[in-house]
mmCIF file with all atom_site columns, C-alpha atoms in Angstrom:
data_model
loop_
_atom_site.group_PDB
_atom_site.id
_atom_site.type_symbol
_atom_site.label_atom_id
_atom_site.label_alt_id
_atom_site.label_comp_id
_atom_site.label_asym_id
_atom_site.label_entity_id
_atom_site.label_seq_id
_atom_site.pdbx_PDB_ins_code
_atom_site.Cartn_x
_atom_site.Cartn_y
_atom_site.Cartn_z
_atom_site.occupancy
_atom_site.B_iso_or_equiv
_atom_site.pdbx_formal_charge
_atom_site.auth_seq_id
_atom_site.auth_comp_id
_atom_site.auth_asym_id
_atom_site.auth_atom_id
_atom_site.pdbx_PDB_model_num
ATOM 1   C CA . MET A 1 1   ? 43.801 135.740 124.796 1.00 0.00 ? 47  MET A CA 1
ATOM 2   C CA . SER A 1 2   ? 47.579 136.263 125.072 1.00 0.00 ? 48  SER A CA 1
ATOM 3   C CA . LEU A 1 3   ? 50.558 138.180 123.777 1.00 0.00 ? 49  LEU A CA 1
ATOM 4   C CA . TYR A 1 4   ? 51.127 135.365 121.282 1.00 0.00 ? 50  TYR A CA 1
ATOM 5   C CA . THR A 1 5   ? 47.795 136.166 119.662 1.00 0.00 ? 51  THR A CA 1
ATOM 6   C CA . PHE A 1 6   ? 48.517 139.893 119.733 1.00 0.00 ? 52  PHE A CA 1
ATOM 7   C CA . PHE A 1 7   ? 51.894 139.672 118.000 1.00 0.00 ? 53  PHE A CA 1
ATOM 8   C CA . GLY A 1 8   ? 50.715 136.970 115.614 1.00 0.00 ? 54  GLY A CA 1
ATOM 9   C CA . CYS A 1 9   ? 47.766 139.058 114.441 1.00 0.00 ? 55  CYS A CA 1
ATOM 10  C CA . LEU A 1 10  ? 49.944 142.177 114.405 1.00 0.00 ? 56  LEU A CA 1
ATOM 11  C CA . LEU A 1 11  ? 52.465 140.614 112.019 1.00 0.00 ? 57  LEU A CA 1
ATOM 12  C CA . LEU A 1 12  ? 49.737 139.015 109.923 1.00 0.00 ? 58  LEU A CA 1
ATOM 13  C CA . ALA A 1 13  ? 47.816 142.256 109.484 1.00 0.00 ? 59  ALA A CA 1
ATOM 14  C CA . TYR A 1 14  ? 50.692 144.711 109.123 1.00 0.00 ? 60  TYR A CA 1
ATOM 15  C CA . GLY A 1 15  ? 53.653 142.538 108.131 1.00 0.00 ? 61  GLY A CA 1
ATOM 16  C CA . PRO A 1 16  ? 53.357 142.993 104.337 1.00 0.00 ? 62  PRO A CA 1
ATOM 17  C CA . ILE A 1 17  ? 52.902 146.767 104.380 1.00 0.00 ? 63  ILE A CA 1
ATOM 18  C CA . LEU A 1 18  ? 55.546 147.274 107.071 1.00 0.00 ? 64  LEU A CA 1
ATOM 19  C CA . SER A 1 19  ? 57.980 145.310 104.916 1.00 0.00 ? 65  SER A CA 1
ATOM 20  C CA . ILE A 1 20  ? 57.201 147.565 101.958 1.00 0.00 ? 66  ILE A CA 1
ATOM 21  C CA . PHE A 1 21  ? 57.672 150.632 104.135 1.00 0.00 ? 67  PHE A CA 1
ATOM 22  C CA . PHE A 1 22  ? 61.028 149.753 105.674 1.00 0.00 ? 68  PHE A CA 1
ATOM 23  C CA . LEU A 1 23  ? 62.544 148.219 102.539 1.00 0.00 ? 69  LEU A CA 1
ATOM 24  C CA . TYR A 1 24  ? 61.290 150.641 99.889  1.00 0.00 ? 70  TYR A CA 1
ATOM 25  C CA . ILE A 1 25  ? 59.603 153.798 101.183 1.00 0.00 ? 71  ILE A CA 1
ATOM 26  C CA . ALA A 1 26  ? 61.466 154.734 104.375 1.00 0.00 ? 72  ALA A CA 1
ATOM 27  C CA . PRO A 1 27  ? 64.898 155.214 102.692 1.00 0.00 ? 73  PRO A CA 1
ATOM 28  C CA . ASN A 1 28  ? 63.421 157.892 100.397 1.00 0.00 ? 74  ASN A CA 1
ATOM 29  C CA . ALA A 1 29  ? 62.242 161.140 102.024 1.00 0.00 ? 75  ALA A CA 1
ATOM 30  C CA . GLN A 1 30  ? 60.189 162.069 98.958  1.00 0.00 ? 76  GLN A CA 1
ATOM 31  C CA . TYR A 1 31  ? 58.247 158.816 99.188  1.00 0.00 ? 77  TYR A CA 1
ATOM 32  C CA . VAL A 1 32  ? 57.619 159.335 102.897 1.00 0.00 ? 78  VAL A CA 1
ATOM 33  C CA . LEU A 1 33  ? 56.131 162.792 102.289 1.00 0.00 ? 79  LEU A CA 1
ATOM 34  C CA . LEU A 1 34  ? 54.002 161.448 99.454  1.00 0.00 ? 80  LEU A CA 1
ATOM 35  C CA . MET A 1 35  ? 52.826 158.580 101.656 1.00 0.00 ? 81  MET A CA 1
ATOM 36  C CA . VAL A 1 36  ? 51.828 160.966 104.464 1.00 0.00 ? 82  VAL A CA 1
ATOM 37  C CA . SER A 1 37  ? 49.926 163.188 102.019 1.00 0.00 ? 83  SER A CA 1
ATOM 38  C CA . SER A 1 38  ? 48.001 160.235 100.638 1.00 0.00 ? 84  SER A CA 1
ATOM 39  C CA . ALA A 1 39  ? 47.270 158.937 104.126 1.00 0.00 ? 85  ALA A CA 1
ATOM 40  C CA . PHE A 1 40  ? 45.850 162.367 105.009 1.00 0.00 ? 86  PHE A CA 1
ATOM 41  C CA . PHE A 1 41  ? 43.403 162.174 102.081 1.00 0.00 ? 87  PHE A CA 1
ATOM 42  C CA . CYS A 1 42  ? 42.363 158.704 103.222 1.00 0.00 ? 88  CYS A CA 1
ATOM 43  C CA . LEU A 1 43  ? 41.856 160.045 106.737 1.00 0.00 ? 89  LEU A CA 1
ATOM 44  C CA . ILE A 1 44  ? 39.632 162.799 105.338 1.00 0.00 ? 90  ILE A CA 1
ATOM 45  C CA . ALA A 1 45  ? 37.548 160.166 103.553 1.00 0.00 ? 91  ALA A CA 1
ATOM 46  C CA . LEU A 1 46  ? 37.200 158.105 106.723 1.00 0.00 ? 92  LEU A CA 1
ATOM 47  C CA . LEU A 1 47  ? 36.336 161.214 108.737 1.00 0.00 ? 93  LEU A CA 1
ATOM 48  C CA . LEU A 1 48  ? 33.606 162.255 106.291 1.00 0.00 ? 94  LEU A CA 1
ATOM 49  C CA . SER A 1 49  ? 32.170 158.736 106.340 1.00 0.00 ? 95  SER A CA 1
ATOM 50  C CA . SER A 1 50  ? 32.160 158.774 110.145 1.00 0.00 ? 96  SER A CA 1
ATOM 51  C CA . VAL A 1 51  ? 30.412 162.155 110.262 1.00 0.00 ? 97  VAL A CA 1
ATOM 52  C CA . ILE A 1 52  ? 27.707 160.942 107.873 1.00 0.00 ? 98  ILE A CA 1
ATOM 53  C CA . TRP A 1 53  ? 27.281 157.744 109.881 1.00 0.00 ? 99  TRP A CA 1
ATOM 54  C CA . TYR A 1 54  ? 27.013 159.705 113.138 1.00 0.00 ? 100 TYR A CA 1
ATOM 55  C CA . PHE A 1 55  ? 24.285 162.049 111.916 1.00 0.00 ? 101 PHE A CA 1
ATOM 56  C CA . ALA A 1 56  ? 22.390 159.505 109.788 1.00 0.00 ? 102 ALA A CA 1
ATOM 57  C CA . THR A 1 57  ? 21.067 157.684 112.864 1.00 0.00 ? 103 THR A CA 1
ATOM 58  C CA . SER A 1 58  ? 18.291 155.925 110.963 1.00 0.00 ? 104 SER A CA 1
ATOM 59  C CA . ALA A 1 59  ? 20.808 154.280 108.622 1.00 0.00 ? 105 ALA A CA 1
ATOM 60  C CA . GLN A 1 60  ? 23.459 153.277 111.175 1.00 0.00 ? 106 GLN A CA 1
ATOM 61  C CA . THR A 1 61  ? 22.332 149.655 111.162 1.00 0.00 ? 107 THR A CA 1
ATOM 62  C CA . MET A 1 62  ? 21.867 149.554 107.361 1.00 0.00 ? 108 MET A CA 1
ATOM 63  C CA . HIS A 1 63  ? 25.311 148.342 106.385 1.00 0.00 ? 109 HIS A CA 1
ATOM 64  C CA . PHE A 1 64  ? 24.488 148.426 102.669 1.00 0.00 ? 110 PHE A CA 1
ATOM 65  C CA . VAL A 1 65  ? 23.971 152.183 102.872 1.00 0.00 ? 111 VAL A CA 1
ATOM 66  C CA . SER A 1 66  ? 27.087 152.742 104.992 1.00 0.00 ? 112 SER A CA 1
ATOM 67  C CA . ILE A 1 67  ? 29.291 150.783 102.593 1.00 0.00 ? 113 ILE A CA 1
ATOM 68  C CA . THR A 1 68  ? 27.820 152.557 99.570  1.00 0.00 ? 114 THR A CA 1
ATOM 69  C CA . TYR A 1 69  ? 28.674 156.085 100.676 1.00 0.00 ? 115 TYR A CA 1
ATOM 70  C CA . SER A 1 70  ? 31.936 155.093 102.397 1.00 0.00 ? 116 SER A CA 1
ATOM 71  C CA . VAL A 1 71  ? 33.413 153.544 99.251  1.00 0.00 ? 117 VAL A CA 1
ATOM 72  C CA . ALA A 1 72  ? 32.121 156.433 97.129  1.00 0.00 ? 118 ALA A CA 1
ATOM 73  C CA . ILE A 1 73  ? 33.816 158.988 99.395  1.00 0.00 ? 119 ILE A CA 1
ATOM 74  C CA . GLN A 1 74  ? 37.092 157.036 99.354  1.00 0.00 ? 120 GLN A CA 1
ATOM 75  C CA . GLU A 1 75  ? 37.089 156.887 95.564  1.00 0.00 ? 121 GLU A CA 1
ATOM 76  C CA . LEU A 1 76  ? 36.314 160.607 95.302  1.00 0.00 ? 122 LEU A CA 1
ATOM 77  C CA . CYS A 1 77  ? 39.221 161.393 97.628  1.00 0.00 ? 123 CYS A CA 1
ATOM 78  C CA . ARG A 1 78  ? 41.426 159.081 95.556  1.00 0.00 ? 124 ARG A CA 1
ATOM 79  C CA . TRP A 1 79  ? 40.495 161.092 92.460  1.00 0.00 ? 125 TRP A CA 1
ATOM 80  C CA . GLY A 1 80  ? 41.080 164.356 94.341  1.00 0.00 ? 126 GLY A CA 1
ATOM 81  C CA . PHE A 1 81  ? 44.544 163.216 95.381  1.00 0.00 ? 127 PHE A CA 1
ATOM 82  C CA . TYR A 1 82  ? 45.315 162.295 91.776  1.00 0.00 ? 128 TYR A CA 1
ATOM 83  C CA . LEU A 1 83  ? 44.380 165.817 90.671  1.00 0.00 ? 129 LEU A CA 1
ATOM 84  C CA . LEU A 1 84  ? 46.644 167.292 93.343  1.00 0.00 ? 130 LEU A CA 1
ATOM 85  C CA . LEU A 1 85  ? 49.507 164.960 92.470  1.00 0.00 ? 131 LEU A CA 1
ATOM 86  C CA . ASN A 1 86  ? 49.066 165.655 88.774  1.00 0.00 ? 132 ASN A CA 1
ATOM 87  C CA . ARG A 1 87  ? 49.621 169.372 89.395  1.00 0.00 ? 133 ARG A CA 1
ATOM 88  C CA . ALA A 1 88  ? 52.726 168.669 91.460  1.00 0.00 ? 134 ALA A CA 1
ATOM 89  C CA . GLU A 1 89  ? 54.125 165.920 89.231  1.00 0.00 ? 135 GLU A CA 1
ATOM 90  C CA . ALA A 1 90  ? 56.578 168.181 87.412  1.00 0.00 ? 136 ALA A CA 1
ATOM 91  C CA . GLY A 1 91  ? 58.137 169.280 90.690  1.00 0.00 ? 137 GLY A CA 1
ATOM 92  C CA . LEU A 1 92  ? 58.205 165.728 92.019  1.00 0.00 ? 138 LEU A CA 1
ATOM 93  C CA . ASN A 1 93  ? 59.970 164.537 88.880  1.00 0.00 ? 139 ASN A CA 1
ATOM 94  C CA . THR A 1 94  ? 62.563 167.273 89.248  1.00 0.00 ? 140 THR A CA 1
ATOM 95  C CA . VAL A 1 95  ? 63.658 166.131 92.707  1.00 0.00 ? 141 VAL A CA 1
ATOM 96  C CA . SER A 1 96  ? 63.261 162.399 92.055  1.00 0.00 ? 142 SER A CA 1
ATOM 97  C CA . ALA A 1 97  ? 66.228 160.066 91.635  1.00 0.00 ? 143 ALA A CA 1
ATOM 98  C CA . ASN A 1 98  ? 65.367 159.567 87.941  1.00 0.00 ? 144 ASN A CA 1
ATOM 99  C CA . PRO A 1 99  ? 63.744 162.813 86.728  1.00 0.00 ? 145 PRO A CA 1
ATOM 100 C CA . LYS A 1 100 ? 63.155 161.572 83.174  1.00 0.00 ? 146 LYS A CA 1
ATOM 101 C CA . SER A 1 101 ? 61.985 158.065 84.011  1.00 0.00 ? 147 SER A CA 1
ATOM 102 C CA . SER A 1 102 ? 58.694 157.024 82.416  1.00 0.00 ? 148 SER A CA 1
ATOM 103 C CA . PHE A 1 103 ? 57.916 154.958 85.505  1.00 0.00 ? 149 PHE A CA 1
ATOM 104 C CA . ASN A 1 104 ? 57.757 157.890 87.925  1.00 0.00 ? 150 ASN A CA 1
ATOM 105 C CA . GLN A 1 105 ? 53.980 158.186 87.748  1.00 0.00 ? 151 GLN A CA 1
ATOM 106 C CA . SER A 1 106 ? 53.562 154.488 88.519  1.00 0.00 ? 152 SER A CA 1
ATOM 107 C CA . VAL A 1 107 ? 55.976 154.787 91.442  1.00 0.00 ? 153 VAL A CA 1
ATOM 108 C CA . PHE A 1 108 ? 54.096 157.818 92.777  1.00 0.00 ? 154 PHE A CA 1
ATOM 109 C CA . ALA A 1 109 ? 50.821 155.897 92.453  1.00 0.00 ? 155 ALA A CA 1
ATOM 110 C CA . PHE A 1 110 ? 52.298 152.921 94.306  1.00 0.00 ? 156 PHE A CA 1
ATOM 111 C CA . VAL A 1 111 ? 53.527 155.084 97.177  1.00 0.00 ? 157 VAL A CA 1
ATOM 112 C CA . SER A 1 112 ? 50.200 156.943 97.295  1.00 0.00 ? 158 SER A CA 1
ATOM 113 C CA . GLY A 1 113 ? 48.376 153.627 97.451  1.00 0.00 ? 159 GLY A CA 1
ATOM 114 C CA . PHE A 1 114 ? 50.590 152.618 100.329 1.00 0.00 ? 160 PHE A CA 1
ATOM 115 C CA . GLY A 1 115 ? 49.534 155.740 102.241 1.00 0.00 ? 161 GLY A CA 1
ATOM 116 C CA . TYR A 1 116 ? 45.897 154.859 101.649 1.00 0.00 ? 162 TYR A CA 1
ATOM 117 C CA . ALA A 1 117 ? 46.526 151.268 102.724 1.00 0.00 ? 163 ALA A CA 1
ATOM 118 C CA . LEU A 1 118 ? 48.401 152.216 105.880 1.00 0.00 ? 164 LEU A CA 1
ATOM 119 C CA . MET A 1 119 ? 45.816 154.695 107.125 1.00 0.00 ? 165 MET A CA 1
ATOM 120 C CA . SER A 1 120 ? 42.779 152.509 106.382 1.00 0.00 ? 166 SER A CA 1
ATOM 121 C CA . SER A 1 121 ? 44.380 149.476 108.056 1.00 0.00 ? 167 SER A CA 1
ATOM 122 C CA . LEU A 1 122 ? 45.409 151.429 111.151 1.00 0.00 ? 168 LEU A CA 1
ATOM 123 C CA . VAL A 1 123 ? 41.985 152.991 111.609 1.00 0.00 ? 169 VAL A CA 1
ATOM 124 C CA . GLY A 1 124 ? 40.125 149.776 110.853 1.00 0.00 ? 170 GLY A CA 1
ATOM 125 C CA . TYR A 1 125 ? 42.001 147.182 112.877 1.00 0.00 ? 171 TYR A CA 1
ATOM 126 C CA . ILE A 1 126 ? 44.145 148.721 115.605 1.00 0.00 ? 172 ILE A CA 1
ATOM 127 C CA . SER A 1 127 ? 41.337 148.886 118.207 1.00 0.00 ? 173 SER A CA 1
ATOM 128 C CA . LEU A 1 128 ? 40.406 145.236 117.660 1.00 0.00 ? 174 LEU A CA 1
ATOM 129 C CA . LEU A 1 129 ? 44.077 144.257 117.835 1.00 0.00 ? 175 LEU A CA 1
ATOM 130 C CA . VAL A 1 130 ? 44.376 145.886 121.261 1.00 0.00 ? 176 VAL A CA 1
ATOM 131 C CA . GLU A 1 131 ? 41.327 143.934 122.447 1.00 0.00 ? 177 GLU A CA 1
ATOM 132 C CA . SER A 1 132 ? 43.106 140.667 121.611 1.00 0.00 ? 178 SER A CA 1
ATOM 133 C CA . ILE A 1 133 ? 45.345 141.172 124.655 1.00 0.00 ? 179 ILE A CA 1
ATOM 134 C CA . GLY A 1 134 ? 42.352 140.871 126.981 1.00 0.00 ? 180 GLY A CA 1
ATOM 135 C CA . PRO A 1 135 ? 41.330 137.704 128.808 1.00 0.00 ? 181 PRO A CA 1
ATOM 136 C CA . GLY A 1 136 ? 38.323 136.987 126.604 1.00 0.00 ? 182 GLY A CA 1
ATOM 137 C CA . VAL A 1 137 ? 38.021 135.742 123.058 1.00 0.00 ? 183 VAL A CA 1
ATOM 138 C CA . MET A 1 138 ? 35.610 136.639 120.244 1.00 0.00 ? 184 MET A CA 1
ATOM 139 C CA . MET A 1 139 ? 34.850 134.052 117.601 1.00 0.00 ? 185 MET A CA 1
ATOM 140 C CA . CYS A 1 140 ? 34.039 135.167 114.076 1.00 0.00 ? 186 CYS A CA 1
ATOM 141 C CA . PRO A 1 141 ? 30.287 134.734 113.371 1.00 0.00 ? 187 PRO A CA 1
ATOM 142 C CA . SER A 1 142 ? 30.897 133.718 109.743 1.00 0.00 ? 188 SER A CA 1
ATOM 143 C CA . CYS A 1 143 ? 33.721 131.318 110.689 1.00 0.00 ? 189 CYS A CA 1
ATOM 144 C CA . PRO A 1 144 ? 33.096 129.988 114.234 1.00 0.00 ? 190 PRO A CA 1
ATOM 145 C CA . GLN A 1 145 ? 36.279 127.870 114.224 1.00 0.00 ? 191 GLN A CA 1
ATOM 146 C CA . ALA A 1 146 ? 38.510 130.976 114.030 1.00 0.00 ? 192 ALA A CA 1
ATOM 147 C CA . THR A 1 147 ? 38.760 134.042 116.222 1.00 0.00 ? 193 THR A CA 1
ATOM 148 C CA . LEU A 1 148 ? 37.610 137.429 115.047 1.00 0.00 ? 194 LEU A CA 1
ATOM 149 C CA . TYR A 1 149 ? 41.135 138.746 115.634 1.00 0.00 ? 195 TYR A CA 1
ATOM 150 C CA . PHE A 1 150 ? 42.637 136.260 113.166 1.00 0.00 ? 196 PHE A CA 1
ATOM 151 C CA . ILE A 1 151 ? 40.015 136.689 110.425 1.00 0.00 ? 197 ILE A CA 1
ATOM 152 C CA . SER A 1 152 ? 40.155 140.478 110.696 1.00 0.00 ? 198 SER A CA 1
ATOM 153 C CA . ALA A 1 153 ? 43.959 140.387 110.512 1.00 0.00 ? 199 ALA A CA 1
ATOM 154 C CA . ILE A 1 154 ? 43.778 138.488 107.220 1.00 0.00 ? 200 ILE A CA 1
ATOM 155 C CA . THR A 1 155 ? 41.135 140.890 105.920 1.00 0.00 ? 201 THR A CA 1
ATOM 156 C CA . THR A 1 156 ? 43.209 143.907 106.928 1.00 0.00 ? 202 THR A CA 1
ATOM 157 C CA . SER A 1 157 ? 46.307 142.545 105.187 1.00 0.00 ? 203 SER A CA 1
ATOM 158 C CA . LEU A 1 158 ? 44.428 141.776 101.964 1.00 0.00 ? 204 LEU A CA 1
ATOM 159 C CA . PHE A 1 159 ? 42.664 145.137 101.899 1.00 0.00 ? 205 PHE A CA 1
ATOM 160 C CA . SER A 1 160 ? 45.977 146.906 102.444 1.00 0.00 ? 206 SER A CA 1
ATOM 161 C CA . LEU A 1 161 ? 47.467 145.243 99.375  1.00 0.00 ? 207 LEU A CA 1
ATOM 162 C CA . MET A 1 162 ? 44.313 145.854 97.355  1.00 0.00 ? 208 MET A CA 1
ATOM 163 C CA . HIS A 1 163 ? 44.389 149.576 98.176  1.00 0.00 ? 209 HIS A CA 1
ATOM 164 C CA . ILE A 1 164 ? 47.886 149.741 96.683  1.00 0.00 ? 210 ILE A CA 1
ATOM 165 C CA . PHE A 1 165 ? 46.753 147.948 93.524  1.00 0.00 ? 211 PHE A CA 1
ATOM 166 C CA . TRP A 1 166 ? 43.607 150.080 93.274  1.00 0.00 ? 212 TRP A CA 1
ATOM 167 C CA . MET A 1 167 ? 45.640 153.276 93.486  1.00 0.00 ? 213 MET A CA 1
ATOM 168 C CA . VAL A 1 168 ? 48.059 152.200 90.749  1.00 0.00 ? 214 VAL A CA 1
ATOM 169 C CA . ILE A 1 169 ? 45.272 151.075 88.420  1.00 0.00 ? 215 ILE A CA 1
ATOM 170 C CA . SER A 1 170 ? 43.090 154.119 89.099  1.00 0.00 ? 216 SER A CA 1
ATOM 171 C CA . PHE A 1 171 ? 45.979 156.525 88.442  1.00 0.00 ? 217 PHE A CA 1
ATOM 172 C CA . GLU A 1 172 ? 46.537 154.859 85.091  1.00 0.00 ? 218 GLU A CA 1
ATOM 173 C CA . GLY A 1 173 ? 42.825 155.102 84.405  1.00 0.00 ? 219 GLY A CA 1
ATOM 174 C CA . PHE A 1 174 ? 42.653 158.788 85.323  1.00 0.00 ? 220 PHE A CA 1
ATOM 175 C CA . SER A 1 175 ? 45.570 159.589 83.018  1.00 0.00 ? 221 SER A CA 1
ATOM 176 C CA . GLU A 1 176 ? 43.935 157.625 80.167  1.00 0.00 ? 222 GLU A CA 1
ATOM 177 C CA . ALA A 1 177 ? 40.369 158.772 80.930  1.00 0.00 ? 223 ALA A CA 1
ATOM 178 C CA . PRO A 1 178 ? 39.628 160.287 77.509  1.00 0.00 ? 224 PRO A CA 1
ATOM 179 C CA . GLN A 1 179 ? 40.098 156.786 76.103  1.00 0.00 ? 225 GLN A CA 1
ATOM 180 C CA . MET A 1 180 ? 37.826 153.831 76.698  1.00 0.00 ? 226 MET A CA 1
ATOM 181 C CA . LYS A 1 181 ? 40.533 151.762 78.420  1.00 0.00 ? 227 LYS A CA 1
ATOM 182 C CA . GLY A 1 182 ? 40.973 154.536 80.965  1.00 0.00 ? 228 GLY A CA 1
ATOM 183 C CA . TRP A 1 183 ? 37.297 154.509 81.910  1.00 0.00 ? 229 TRP A CA 1
ATOM 184 C CA . PHE A 1 184 ? 37.404 150.718 82.022  1.00 0.00 ? 230 PHE A CA 1
ATOM 185 C CA . LYS A 1 185 ? 40.230 150.776 84.588  1.00 0.00 ? 231 LYS A CA 1
ATOM 186 C CA . ILE A 1 186 ? 38.436 153.361 86.728  1.00 0.00 ? 232 ILE A CA 1
ATOM 187 C CA . GLY A 1 187 ? 35.229 151.344 86.568  1.00 0.00 ? 233 GLY A CA 1
ATOM 188 C CA . TRP A 1 188 ? 37.057 148.151 87.472  1.00 0.00 ? 234 TRP A CA 1
ATOM 189 C CA . VAL A 1 189 ? 38.580 149.791 90.568  1.00 0.00 ? 235 VAL A CA 1
ATOM 190 C CA . ILE A 1 190 ? 35.197 151.067 91.752  1.00 0.00 ? 236 ILE A CA 1
ATOM 191 C CA . VAL A 1 191 ? 33.370 147.795 91.082  1.00 0.00 ? 237 VAL A CA 1
ATOM 192 C CA . SER A 1 192 ? 36.075 145.650 92.690  1.00 0.00 ? 238 SER A CA 1
ATOM 193 C CA . HIS A 1 193 ? 36.219 147.983 95.716  1.00 0.00 ? 239 HIS A CA 1
ATOM 194 C CA . TYR A 1 194 ? 32.475 147.627 96.184  1.00 0.00 ? 240 TYR A CA 1
ATOM 195 C CA . GLY A 1 195 ? 32.665 143.887 95.605  1.00 0.00 ? 241 GLY A CA 1
ATOM 196 C CA . ALA A 1 196 ? 35.392 143.368 98.186  1.00 0.00 ? 242 ALA A CA 1
ATOM 197 C CA . SER A 1 197 ? 33.637 145.637 100.693 1.00 0.00 ? 243 SER A CA 1
ATOM 198 C CA . PHE A 1 198 ? 30.285 143.899 100.375 1.00 0.00 ? 244 PHE A CA 1
ATOM 199 C CA . ALA A 1 199 ? 32.002 140.523 100.635 1.00 0.00 ? 245 ALA A CA 1
ATOM 200 C CA . VAL A 1 200 ? 33.558 141.591 103.945 1.00 0.00 ? 246 VAL A CA 1
ATOM 201 C CA . SER A 1 201 ? 30.224 142.966 105.132 1.00 0.00 ? 247 SER A CA 1
ATOM 202 C CA . GLY A 1 202 ? 29.013 139.413 105.608 1.00 0.00 ? 248 GLY A CA 1
ATOM 203 C CA . GLY A 1 203 ? 31.276 139.229 108.660 1.00 0.00 ? 249 GLY A CA 1
ATOM 204 C CA . SER A 1 204 ? 31.283 141.259 111.830 1.00 0.00 ? 250 SER A CA 1
ATOM 205 C CA . THR A 1 205 ? 31.199 144.980 112.517 1.00 0.00 ? 251 THR A CA 1
ATOM 206 C CA . HIS A 1 206 ? 34.932 144.920 113.184 1.00 0.00 ? 252 HIS A CA 1
ATOM 207 C CA . ALA A 1 207 ? 35.569 143.319 109.802 1.00 0.00 ? 253 ALA A CA 1
ATOM 208 C CA . ARG A 1 208 ? 33.517 145.978 108.050 1.00 0.00 ? 254 ARG A CA 1
ATOM 209 C CA . SER A 1 209 ? 35.673 148.730 109.568 1.00 0.00 ? 255 SER A CA 1
ATOM 210 C CA . VAL A 1 210 ? 38.566 147.953 107.199 1.00 0.00 ? 256 VAL A CA 1
ATOM 211 C CA . ILE A 1 211 ? 36.519 148.938 104.138 1.00 0.00 ? 257 ILE A CA 1
#
């Protein structure tokens, strides 16, 4: 392809989350540290999924199985990060710009979701983005009129935004878990995550890597 394709797909895939980072997260050191911590938990989830995939040789071509345990591990790590953040919330509130604000938990959830989104999008799409510089072109099997680079860029961008929304909603659900509405929010996050992942699984292997 060409550099035009590379930069076009780069801005399409990472433009929204990079805008959020530079305009909102980067000016605040506390948010940057929280983002890195969340991204580390996401990386752990992706690493565990990769280890399982590597050793489960008989199920490597069974994408239904791979998606099932990959999403489950990500949601467990999301819950684990909530537990960690819940223990540190008092300290985070103390050093925040508005220590007594009732919106601090939502802000922390948003920034944590951004960390999840950034790490999953980097791991899932960066290798395919580099391939777009090469002389060849790969068309998307499920959409032959468009290149795989373009479709995967759109998928990466949408999944990045959804990870932020899922984190905010799940944090609210975890904090309200003793009540029915809390369990409903947690269930909605899990079901929608599986739904989006299985919808993407109809595409190529590269598209499935953003799950």
